[in-house]
PDB file of C-alpha atoms in Angstrom:
ATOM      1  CA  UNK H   1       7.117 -19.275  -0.249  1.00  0.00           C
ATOM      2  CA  UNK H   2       8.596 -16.885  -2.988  1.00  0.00           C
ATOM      3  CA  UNK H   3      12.594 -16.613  -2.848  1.00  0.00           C
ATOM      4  CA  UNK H   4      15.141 -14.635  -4.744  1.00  0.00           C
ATOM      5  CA  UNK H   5      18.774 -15.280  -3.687  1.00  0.00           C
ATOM      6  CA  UNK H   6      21.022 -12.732  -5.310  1.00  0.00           C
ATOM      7  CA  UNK H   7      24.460 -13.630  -5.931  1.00  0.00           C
ATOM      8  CA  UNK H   8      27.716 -12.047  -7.842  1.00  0.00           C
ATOM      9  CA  UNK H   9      28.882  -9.506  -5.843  1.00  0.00           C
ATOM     10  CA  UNK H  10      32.400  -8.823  -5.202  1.00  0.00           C
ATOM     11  CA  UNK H  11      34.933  -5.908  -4.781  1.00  0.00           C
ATOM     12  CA  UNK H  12      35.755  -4.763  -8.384  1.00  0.00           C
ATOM     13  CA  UNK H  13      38.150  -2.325 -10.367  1.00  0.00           C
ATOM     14  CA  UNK H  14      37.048   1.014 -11.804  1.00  0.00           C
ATOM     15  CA  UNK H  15      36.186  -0.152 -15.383  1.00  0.00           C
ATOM     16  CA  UNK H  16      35.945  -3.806 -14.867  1.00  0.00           C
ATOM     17  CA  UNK H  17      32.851  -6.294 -15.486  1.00  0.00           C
ATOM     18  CA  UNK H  18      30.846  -8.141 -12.693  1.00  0.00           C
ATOM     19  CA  UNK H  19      27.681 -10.501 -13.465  1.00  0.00           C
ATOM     20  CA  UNK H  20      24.949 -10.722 -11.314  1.00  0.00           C
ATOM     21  CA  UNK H  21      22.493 -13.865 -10.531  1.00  0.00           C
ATOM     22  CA  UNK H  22      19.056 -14.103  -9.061  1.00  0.00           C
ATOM     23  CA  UNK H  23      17.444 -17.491  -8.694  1.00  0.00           C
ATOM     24  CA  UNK H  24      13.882 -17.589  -8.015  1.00  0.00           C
ATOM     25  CA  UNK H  25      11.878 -20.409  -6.275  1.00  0.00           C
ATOM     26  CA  UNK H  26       8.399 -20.668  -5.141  1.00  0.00           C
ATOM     27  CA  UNK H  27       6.874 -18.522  -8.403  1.00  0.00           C
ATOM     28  CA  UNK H  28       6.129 -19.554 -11.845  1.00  0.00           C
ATOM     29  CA  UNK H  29       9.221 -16.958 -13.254  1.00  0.00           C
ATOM     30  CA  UNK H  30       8.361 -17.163 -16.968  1.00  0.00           C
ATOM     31  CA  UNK H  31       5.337 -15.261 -15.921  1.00  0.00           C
ATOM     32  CA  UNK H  32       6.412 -12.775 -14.472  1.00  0.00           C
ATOM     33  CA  UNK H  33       8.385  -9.294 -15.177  1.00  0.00           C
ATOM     34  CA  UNK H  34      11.961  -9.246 -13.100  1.00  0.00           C
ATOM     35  CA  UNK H  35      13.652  -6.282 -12.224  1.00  0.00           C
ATOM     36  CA  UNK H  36      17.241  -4.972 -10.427  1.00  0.00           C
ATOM     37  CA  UNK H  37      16.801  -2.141  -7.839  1.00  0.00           C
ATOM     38  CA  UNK H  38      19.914  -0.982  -6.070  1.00  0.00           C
ATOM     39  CA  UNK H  39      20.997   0.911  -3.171  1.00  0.00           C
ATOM     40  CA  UNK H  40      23.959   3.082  -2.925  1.00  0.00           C
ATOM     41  CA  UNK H  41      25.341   3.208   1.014  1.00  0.00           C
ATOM     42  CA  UNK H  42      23.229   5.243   2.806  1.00  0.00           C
ATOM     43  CA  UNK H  43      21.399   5.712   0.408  1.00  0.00           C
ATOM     44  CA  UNK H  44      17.287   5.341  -1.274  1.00  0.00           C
ATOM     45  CA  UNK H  45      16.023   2.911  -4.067  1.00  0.00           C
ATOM     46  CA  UNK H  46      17.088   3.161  -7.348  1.00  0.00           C
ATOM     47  CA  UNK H  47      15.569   1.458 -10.766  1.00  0.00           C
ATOM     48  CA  UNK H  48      18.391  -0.316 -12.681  1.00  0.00           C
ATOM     49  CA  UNK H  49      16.643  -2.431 -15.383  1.00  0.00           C
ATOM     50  CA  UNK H  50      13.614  -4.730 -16.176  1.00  0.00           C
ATOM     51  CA  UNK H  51      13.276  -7.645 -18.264  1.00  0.00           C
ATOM     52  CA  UNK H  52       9.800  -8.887 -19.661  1.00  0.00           C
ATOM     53  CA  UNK H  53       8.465 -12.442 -19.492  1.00  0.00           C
ATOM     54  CA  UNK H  54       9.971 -13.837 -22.027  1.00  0.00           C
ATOM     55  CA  UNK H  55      13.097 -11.626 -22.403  1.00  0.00           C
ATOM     56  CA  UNK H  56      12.549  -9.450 -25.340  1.00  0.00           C
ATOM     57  CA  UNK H  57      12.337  -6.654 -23.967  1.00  0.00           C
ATOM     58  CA  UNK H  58      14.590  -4.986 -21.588  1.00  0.00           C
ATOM     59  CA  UNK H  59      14.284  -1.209 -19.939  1.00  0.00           C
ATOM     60  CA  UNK H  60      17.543   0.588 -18.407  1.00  0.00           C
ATOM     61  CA  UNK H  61      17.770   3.773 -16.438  1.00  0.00           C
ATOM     62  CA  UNK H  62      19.780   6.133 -17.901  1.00  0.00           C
ATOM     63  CA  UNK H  63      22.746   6.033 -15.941  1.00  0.00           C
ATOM     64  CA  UNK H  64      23.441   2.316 -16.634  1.00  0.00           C
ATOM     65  CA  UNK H  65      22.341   2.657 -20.083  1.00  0.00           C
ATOM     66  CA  UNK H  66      24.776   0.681 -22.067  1.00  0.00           C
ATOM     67  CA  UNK H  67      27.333  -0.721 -19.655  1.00  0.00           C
ATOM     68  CA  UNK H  68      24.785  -2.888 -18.090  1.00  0.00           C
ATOM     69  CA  UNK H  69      22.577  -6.004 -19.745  1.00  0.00           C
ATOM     70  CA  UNK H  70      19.810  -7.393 -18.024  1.00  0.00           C
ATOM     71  CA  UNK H  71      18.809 -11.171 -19.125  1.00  0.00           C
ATOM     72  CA  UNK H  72      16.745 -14.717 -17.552  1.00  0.00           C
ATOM     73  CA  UNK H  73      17.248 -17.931 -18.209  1.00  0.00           C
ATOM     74  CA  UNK H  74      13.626 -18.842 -17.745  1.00  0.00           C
ATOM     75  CA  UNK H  75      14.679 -22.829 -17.704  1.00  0.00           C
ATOM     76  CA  UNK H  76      16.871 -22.167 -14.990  1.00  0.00           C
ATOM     77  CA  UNK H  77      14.395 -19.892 -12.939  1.00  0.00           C
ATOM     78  CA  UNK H  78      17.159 -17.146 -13.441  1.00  0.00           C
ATOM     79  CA  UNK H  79      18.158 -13.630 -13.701  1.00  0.00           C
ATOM     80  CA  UNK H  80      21.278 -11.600 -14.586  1.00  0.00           C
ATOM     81  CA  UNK H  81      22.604  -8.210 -14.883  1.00  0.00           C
ATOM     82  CA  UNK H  82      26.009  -7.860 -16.766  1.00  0.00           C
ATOM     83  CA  UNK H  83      27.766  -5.432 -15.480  1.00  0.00           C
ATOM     84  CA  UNK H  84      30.762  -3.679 -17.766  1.00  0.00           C
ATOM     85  CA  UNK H  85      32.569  -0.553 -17.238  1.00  0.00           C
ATOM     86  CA  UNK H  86      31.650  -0.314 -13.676  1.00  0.00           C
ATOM     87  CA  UNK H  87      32.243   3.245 -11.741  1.00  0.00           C
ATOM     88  CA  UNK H  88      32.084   4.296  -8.214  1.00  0.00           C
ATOM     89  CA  UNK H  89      28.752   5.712  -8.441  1.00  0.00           C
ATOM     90  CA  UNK H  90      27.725   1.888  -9.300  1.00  0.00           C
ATOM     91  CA  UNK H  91      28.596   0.888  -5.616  1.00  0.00           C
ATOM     92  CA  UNK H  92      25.709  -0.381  -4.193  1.00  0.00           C
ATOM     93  CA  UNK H  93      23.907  -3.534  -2.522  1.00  0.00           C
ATOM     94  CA  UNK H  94      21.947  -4.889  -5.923  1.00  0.00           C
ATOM     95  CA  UNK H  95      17.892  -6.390  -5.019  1.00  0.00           C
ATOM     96  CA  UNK H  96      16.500  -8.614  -7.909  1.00  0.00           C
ATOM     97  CA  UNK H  97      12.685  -7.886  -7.619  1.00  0.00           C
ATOM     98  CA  UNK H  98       9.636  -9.867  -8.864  1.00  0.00           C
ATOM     99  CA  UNK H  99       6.337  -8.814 -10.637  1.00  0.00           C
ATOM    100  CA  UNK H 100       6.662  -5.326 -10.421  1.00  0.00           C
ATOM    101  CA  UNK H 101       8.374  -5.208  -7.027  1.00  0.00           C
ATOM    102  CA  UNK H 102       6.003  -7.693  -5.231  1.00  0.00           C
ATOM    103  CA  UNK H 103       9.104  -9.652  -4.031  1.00  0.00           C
ATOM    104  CA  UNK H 104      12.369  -8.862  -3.430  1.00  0.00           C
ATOM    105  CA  UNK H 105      15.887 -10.838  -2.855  1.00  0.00           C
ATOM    106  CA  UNK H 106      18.105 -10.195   0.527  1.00  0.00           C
ATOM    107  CA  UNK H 107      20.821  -8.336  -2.351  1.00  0.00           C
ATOM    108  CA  UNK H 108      24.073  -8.599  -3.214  1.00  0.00           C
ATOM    109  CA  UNK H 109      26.582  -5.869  -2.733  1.00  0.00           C
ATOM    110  CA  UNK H 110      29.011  -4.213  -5.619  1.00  0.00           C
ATOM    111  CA  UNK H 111      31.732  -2.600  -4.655  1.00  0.00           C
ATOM    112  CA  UNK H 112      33.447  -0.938  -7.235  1.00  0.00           C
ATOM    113  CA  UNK H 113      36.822   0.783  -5.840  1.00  0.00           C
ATOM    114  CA  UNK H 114      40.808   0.646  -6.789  1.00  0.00           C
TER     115      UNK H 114
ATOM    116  CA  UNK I   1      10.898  11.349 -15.240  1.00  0.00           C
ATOM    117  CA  UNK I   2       7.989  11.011 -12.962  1.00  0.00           C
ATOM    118  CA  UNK I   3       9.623  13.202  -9.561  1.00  0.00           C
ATOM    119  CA  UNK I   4       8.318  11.454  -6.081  1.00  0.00           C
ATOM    120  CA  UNK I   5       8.555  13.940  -3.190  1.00  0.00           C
ATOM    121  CA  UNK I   6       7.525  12.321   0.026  1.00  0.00           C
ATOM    122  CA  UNK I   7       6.883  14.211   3.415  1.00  0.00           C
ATOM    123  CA  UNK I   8       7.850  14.107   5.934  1.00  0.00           C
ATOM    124  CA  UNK I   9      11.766  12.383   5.232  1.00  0.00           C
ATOM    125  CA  UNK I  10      11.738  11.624   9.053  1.00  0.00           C
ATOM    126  CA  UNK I  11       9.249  10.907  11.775  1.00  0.00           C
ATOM    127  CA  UNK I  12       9.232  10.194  15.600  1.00  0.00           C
ATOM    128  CA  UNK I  13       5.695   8.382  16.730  1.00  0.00           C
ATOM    129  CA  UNK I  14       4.796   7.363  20.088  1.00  0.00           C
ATOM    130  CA  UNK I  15       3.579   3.778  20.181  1.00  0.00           C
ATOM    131  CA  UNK I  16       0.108   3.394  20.078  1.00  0.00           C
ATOM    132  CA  UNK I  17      -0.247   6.656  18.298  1.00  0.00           C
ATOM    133  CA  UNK I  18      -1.022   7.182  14.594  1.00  0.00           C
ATOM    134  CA  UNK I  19       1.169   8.303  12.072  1.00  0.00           C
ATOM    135  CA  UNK I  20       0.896   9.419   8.250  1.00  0.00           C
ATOM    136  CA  UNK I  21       3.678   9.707   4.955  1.00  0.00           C
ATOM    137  CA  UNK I  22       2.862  12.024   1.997  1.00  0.00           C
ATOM    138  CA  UNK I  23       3.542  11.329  -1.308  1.00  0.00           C
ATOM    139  CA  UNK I  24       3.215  13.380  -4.367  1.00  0.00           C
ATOM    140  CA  UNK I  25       4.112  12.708  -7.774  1.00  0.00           C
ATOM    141  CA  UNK I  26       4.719  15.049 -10.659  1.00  0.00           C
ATOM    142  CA  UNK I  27       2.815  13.571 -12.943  1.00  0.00           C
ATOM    143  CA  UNK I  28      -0.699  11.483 -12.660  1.00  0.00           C
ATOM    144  CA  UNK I  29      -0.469   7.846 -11.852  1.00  0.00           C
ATOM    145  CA  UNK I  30      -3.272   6.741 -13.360  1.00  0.00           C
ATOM    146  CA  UNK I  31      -3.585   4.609 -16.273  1.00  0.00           C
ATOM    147  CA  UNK I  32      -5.864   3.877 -19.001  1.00  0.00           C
ATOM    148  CA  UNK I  33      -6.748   0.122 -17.662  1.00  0.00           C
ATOM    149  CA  UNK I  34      -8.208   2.386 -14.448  1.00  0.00           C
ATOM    150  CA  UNK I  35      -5.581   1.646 -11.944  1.00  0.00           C
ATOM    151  CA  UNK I  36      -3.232   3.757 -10.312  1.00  0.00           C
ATOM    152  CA  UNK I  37       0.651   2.593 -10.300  1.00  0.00           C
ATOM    153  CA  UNK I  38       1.404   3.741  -6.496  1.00  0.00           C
ATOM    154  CA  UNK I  39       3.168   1.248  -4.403  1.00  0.00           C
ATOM    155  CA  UNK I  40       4.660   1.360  -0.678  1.00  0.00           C
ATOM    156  CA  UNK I  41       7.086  -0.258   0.593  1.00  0.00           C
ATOM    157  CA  UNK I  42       9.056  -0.805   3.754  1.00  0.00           C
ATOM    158  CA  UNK I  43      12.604  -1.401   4.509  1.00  0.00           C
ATOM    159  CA  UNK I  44      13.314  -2.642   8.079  1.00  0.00           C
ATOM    160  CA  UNK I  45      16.898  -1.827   9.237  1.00  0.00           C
ATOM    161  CA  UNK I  46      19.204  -4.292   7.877  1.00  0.00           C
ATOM    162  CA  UNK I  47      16.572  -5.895   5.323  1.00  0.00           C
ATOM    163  CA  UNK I  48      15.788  -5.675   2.228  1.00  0.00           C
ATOM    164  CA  UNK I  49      12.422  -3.492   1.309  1.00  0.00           C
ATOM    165  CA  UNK I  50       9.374  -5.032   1.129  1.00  0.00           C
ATOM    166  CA  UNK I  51       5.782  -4.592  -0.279  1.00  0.00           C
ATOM    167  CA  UNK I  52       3.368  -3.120   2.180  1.00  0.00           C
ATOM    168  CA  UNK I  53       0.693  -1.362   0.186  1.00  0.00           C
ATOM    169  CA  UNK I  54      -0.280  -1.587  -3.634  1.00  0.00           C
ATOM    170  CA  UNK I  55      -1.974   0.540  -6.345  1.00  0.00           C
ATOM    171  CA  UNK I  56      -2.510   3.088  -3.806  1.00  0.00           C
ATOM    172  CA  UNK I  57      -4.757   1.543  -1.056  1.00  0.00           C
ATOM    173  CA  UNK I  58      -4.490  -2.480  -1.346  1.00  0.00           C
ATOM    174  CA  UNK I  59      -2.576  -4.256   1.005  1.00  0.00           C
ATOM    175  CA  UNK I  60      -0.233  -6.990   0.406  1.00  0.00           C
ATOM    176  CA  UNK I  61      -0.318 -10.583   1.933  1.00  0.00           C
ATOM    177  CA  UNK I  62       0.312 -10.480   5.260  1.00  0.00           C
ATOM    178  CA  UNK I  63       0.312  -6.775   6.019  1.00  0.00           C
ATOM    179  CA  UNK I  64      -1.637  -6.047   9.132  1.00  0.00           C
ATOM    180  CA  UNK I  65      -4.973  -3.741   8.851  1.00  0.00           C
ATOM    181  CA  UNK I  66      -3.319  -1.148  10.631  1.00  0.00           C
ATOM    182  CA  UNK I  67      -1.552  -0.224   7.743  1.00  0.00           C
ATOM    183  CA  UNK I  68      -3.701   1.655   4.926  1.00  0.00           C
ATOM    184  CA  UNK I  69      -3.352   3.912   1.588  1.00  0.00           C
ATOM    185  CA  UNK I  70      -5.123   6.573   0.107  1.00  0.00           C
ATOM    186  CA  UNK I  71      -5.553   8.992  -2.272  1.00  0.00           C
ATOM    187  CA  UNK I  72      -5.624   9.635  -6.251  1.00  0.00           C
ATOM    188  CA  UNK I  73      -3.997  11.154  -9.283  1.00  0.00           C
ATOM    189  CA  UNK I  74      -0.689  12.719  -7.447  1.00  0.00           C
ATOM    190  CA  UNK I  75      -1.223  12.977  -3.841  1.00  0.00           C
ATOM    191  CA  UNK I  76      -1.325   9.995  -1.531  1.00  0.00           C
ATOM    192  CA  UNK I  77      -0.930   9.030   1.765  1.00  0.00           C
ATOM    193  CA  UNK I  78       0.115   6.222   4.030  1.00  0.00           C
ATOM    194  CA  UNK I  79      -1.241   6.159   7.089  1.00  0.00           C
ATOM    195  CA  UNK I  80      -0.349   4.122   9.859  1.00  0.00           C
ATOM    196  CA  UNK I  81      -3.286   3.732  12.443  1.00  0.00           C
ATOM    197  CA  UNK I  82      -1.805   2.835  15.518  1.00  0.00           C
ATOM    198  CA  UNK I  83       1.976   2.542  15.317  1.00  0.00           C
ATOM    199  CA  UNK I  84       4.041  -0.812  16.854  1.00  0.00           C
ATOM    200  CA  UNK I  85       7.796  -0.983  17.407  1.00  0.00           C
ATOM    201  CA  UNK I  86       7.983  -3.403  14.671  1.00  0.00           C
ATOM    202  CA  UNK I  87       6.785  -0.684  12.067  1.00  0.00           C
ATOM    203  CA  UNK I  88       9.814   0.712  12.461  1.00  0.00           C
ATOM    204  CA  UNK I  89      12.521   1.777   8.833  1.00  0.00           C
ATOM    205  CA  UNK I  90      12.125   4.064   6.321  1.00  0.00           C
ATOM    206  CA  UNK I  91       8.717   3.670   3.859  1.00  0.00           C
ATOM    207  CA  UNK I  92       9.273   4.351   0.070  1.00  0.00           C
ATOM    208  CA  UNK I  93       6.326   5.890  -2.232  1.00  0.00           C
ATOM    209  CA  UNK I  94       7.171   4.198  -5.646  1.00  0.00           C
ATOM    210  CA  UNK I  95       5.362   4.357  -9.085  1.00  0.00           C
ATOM    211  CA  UNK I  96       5.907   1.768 -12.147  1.00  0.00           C
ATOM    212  CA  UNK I  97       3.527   3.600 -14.837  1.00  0.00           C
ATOM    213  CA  UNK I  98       6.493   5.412 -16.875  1.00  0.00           C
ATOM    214  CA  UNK I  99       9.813   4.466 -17.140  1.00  0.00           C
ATOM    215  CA  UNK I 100      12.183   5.225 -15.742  1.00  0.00           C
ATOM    216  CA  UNK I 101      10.432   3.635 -12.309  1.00  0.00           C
ATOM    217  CA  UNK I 102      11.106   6.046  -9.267  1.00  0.00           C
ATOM    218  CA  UNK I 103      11.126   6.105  -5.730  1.00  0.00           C
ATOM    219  CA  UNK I 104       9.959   8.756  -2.857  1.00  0.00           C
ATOM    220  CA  UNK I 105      13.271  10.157  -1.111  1.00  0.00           C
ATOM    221  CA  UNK I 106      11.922   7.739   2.152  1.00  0.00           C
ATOM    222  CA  UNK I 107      10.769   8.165   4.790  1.00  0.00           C
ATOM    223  CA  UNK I 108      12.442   7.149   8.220  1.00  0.00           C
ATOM    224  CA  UNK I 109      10.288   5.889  10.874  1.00  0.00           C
ATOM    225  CA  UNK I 110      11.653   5.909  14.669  1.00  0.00           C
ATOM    226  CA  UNK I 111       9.329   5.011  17.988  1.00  0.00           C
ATOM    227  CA  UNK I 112       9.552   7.802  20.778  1.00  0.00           C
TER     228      UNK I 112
END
């Protein structure tokens, strides 16, 4: 059975940093593409980033487009999304996804508010 | 960007009764390997979203036969054949040929 188990989120500051995890079990993760999707409240799906197998190459939507940095540790079965300069428009429950969006996590919610 | 528009954004289906989403995308989704980068998903309240249909009309492990896909190029359609109270949530179009990847608006699905 394939599981991703998000971790990392937390109430944080207007301009501070957050880092994200996703562990994966149950796939063989070096093969595969990994992506973060989030979810404002309320709100649909949103593309954040991708990473490629072997992570070099990474893909951000505009709006995240240097403040965040996507990266795996493909010896620990793990993902990451650092997270810098947050806003409130960043608030959101964050899905790591596998292969494309074949599997998702459960999330892990960022709330970024003074 | 590749624009999703789905149709309708909300629908109320007796059980037992069919039902059908709309997508259309504004650009083609197919690719030069041949295959078309359409995807549905589901998101049952309080979950997270998960794979029900893709490129376009292949269903994902586990997804009962009453749930099918269709169509080409821009337009495509889920279609629900006879609708259970466990279908309900809101169903996303999504394509993954261009960056940036993009979602449908969703779809919210409630029993009568």
């Amino acid at each position: 059975e394939v599981q991703l188990v998000e971790s990392g989120g937390a109430l944080v500051q207007p301009g501070g940093s957050l880092r994200l995890s996703c562990e994966a079990s149950g796939i063989t993760f070096n093969k595969y593409w990994m992506s973060w999707v989030r979810q404002a409240p309320g709100k649909g799906l949103e593309w954040v980033a991708n990473i490629n197998e072997d992570g070099s190459g990474k893909y951000y939507a505009d709006p995240v487009k240097g403040r965040f940095t996507i990266s795996r540790d493909n010896a620990k079965n793990s993902l990451y999304v650092q997270m810098n300069s947050l806003r409130a428009e960043d608030t959101a429950v964050y899905y790591c996804a596998a292969a494309g969006t074949t599997y998702w996590g459960q999330g892990t919610l960022v709330t970024v508010s003074s | 960007e590749i624009v999703m528009t789905q149709t309708p954004l909300s629908l109320s289906v007796t059980p037992g009764q069919p039902a059908s989403i709309s997508c259309k995308s504004s650009q083609s989704l197919l690719y030069s390997d041949g295959k078309t980068y359409l995807h549905w998903h589901l998101q049952k309240p309080g979950q997270s979203p998960q794979l029900l249909i893709y490129e376009v009309s292949n269903r994902f492990s586990g997804v009962p036969d009453r749930f099918s896909g269709s169509g080409s190029g821009t337009d495509f359609t889920l279609t629900i054949s006879r609708v259970e109270a466990e279908d309900v949530g809101v169903y996303y179009c999504m394509q993954n040929i261009h960056l940036p990847w993009t979602f449908g608006q969703g779809t919210k699905v409630e029993i009568q």
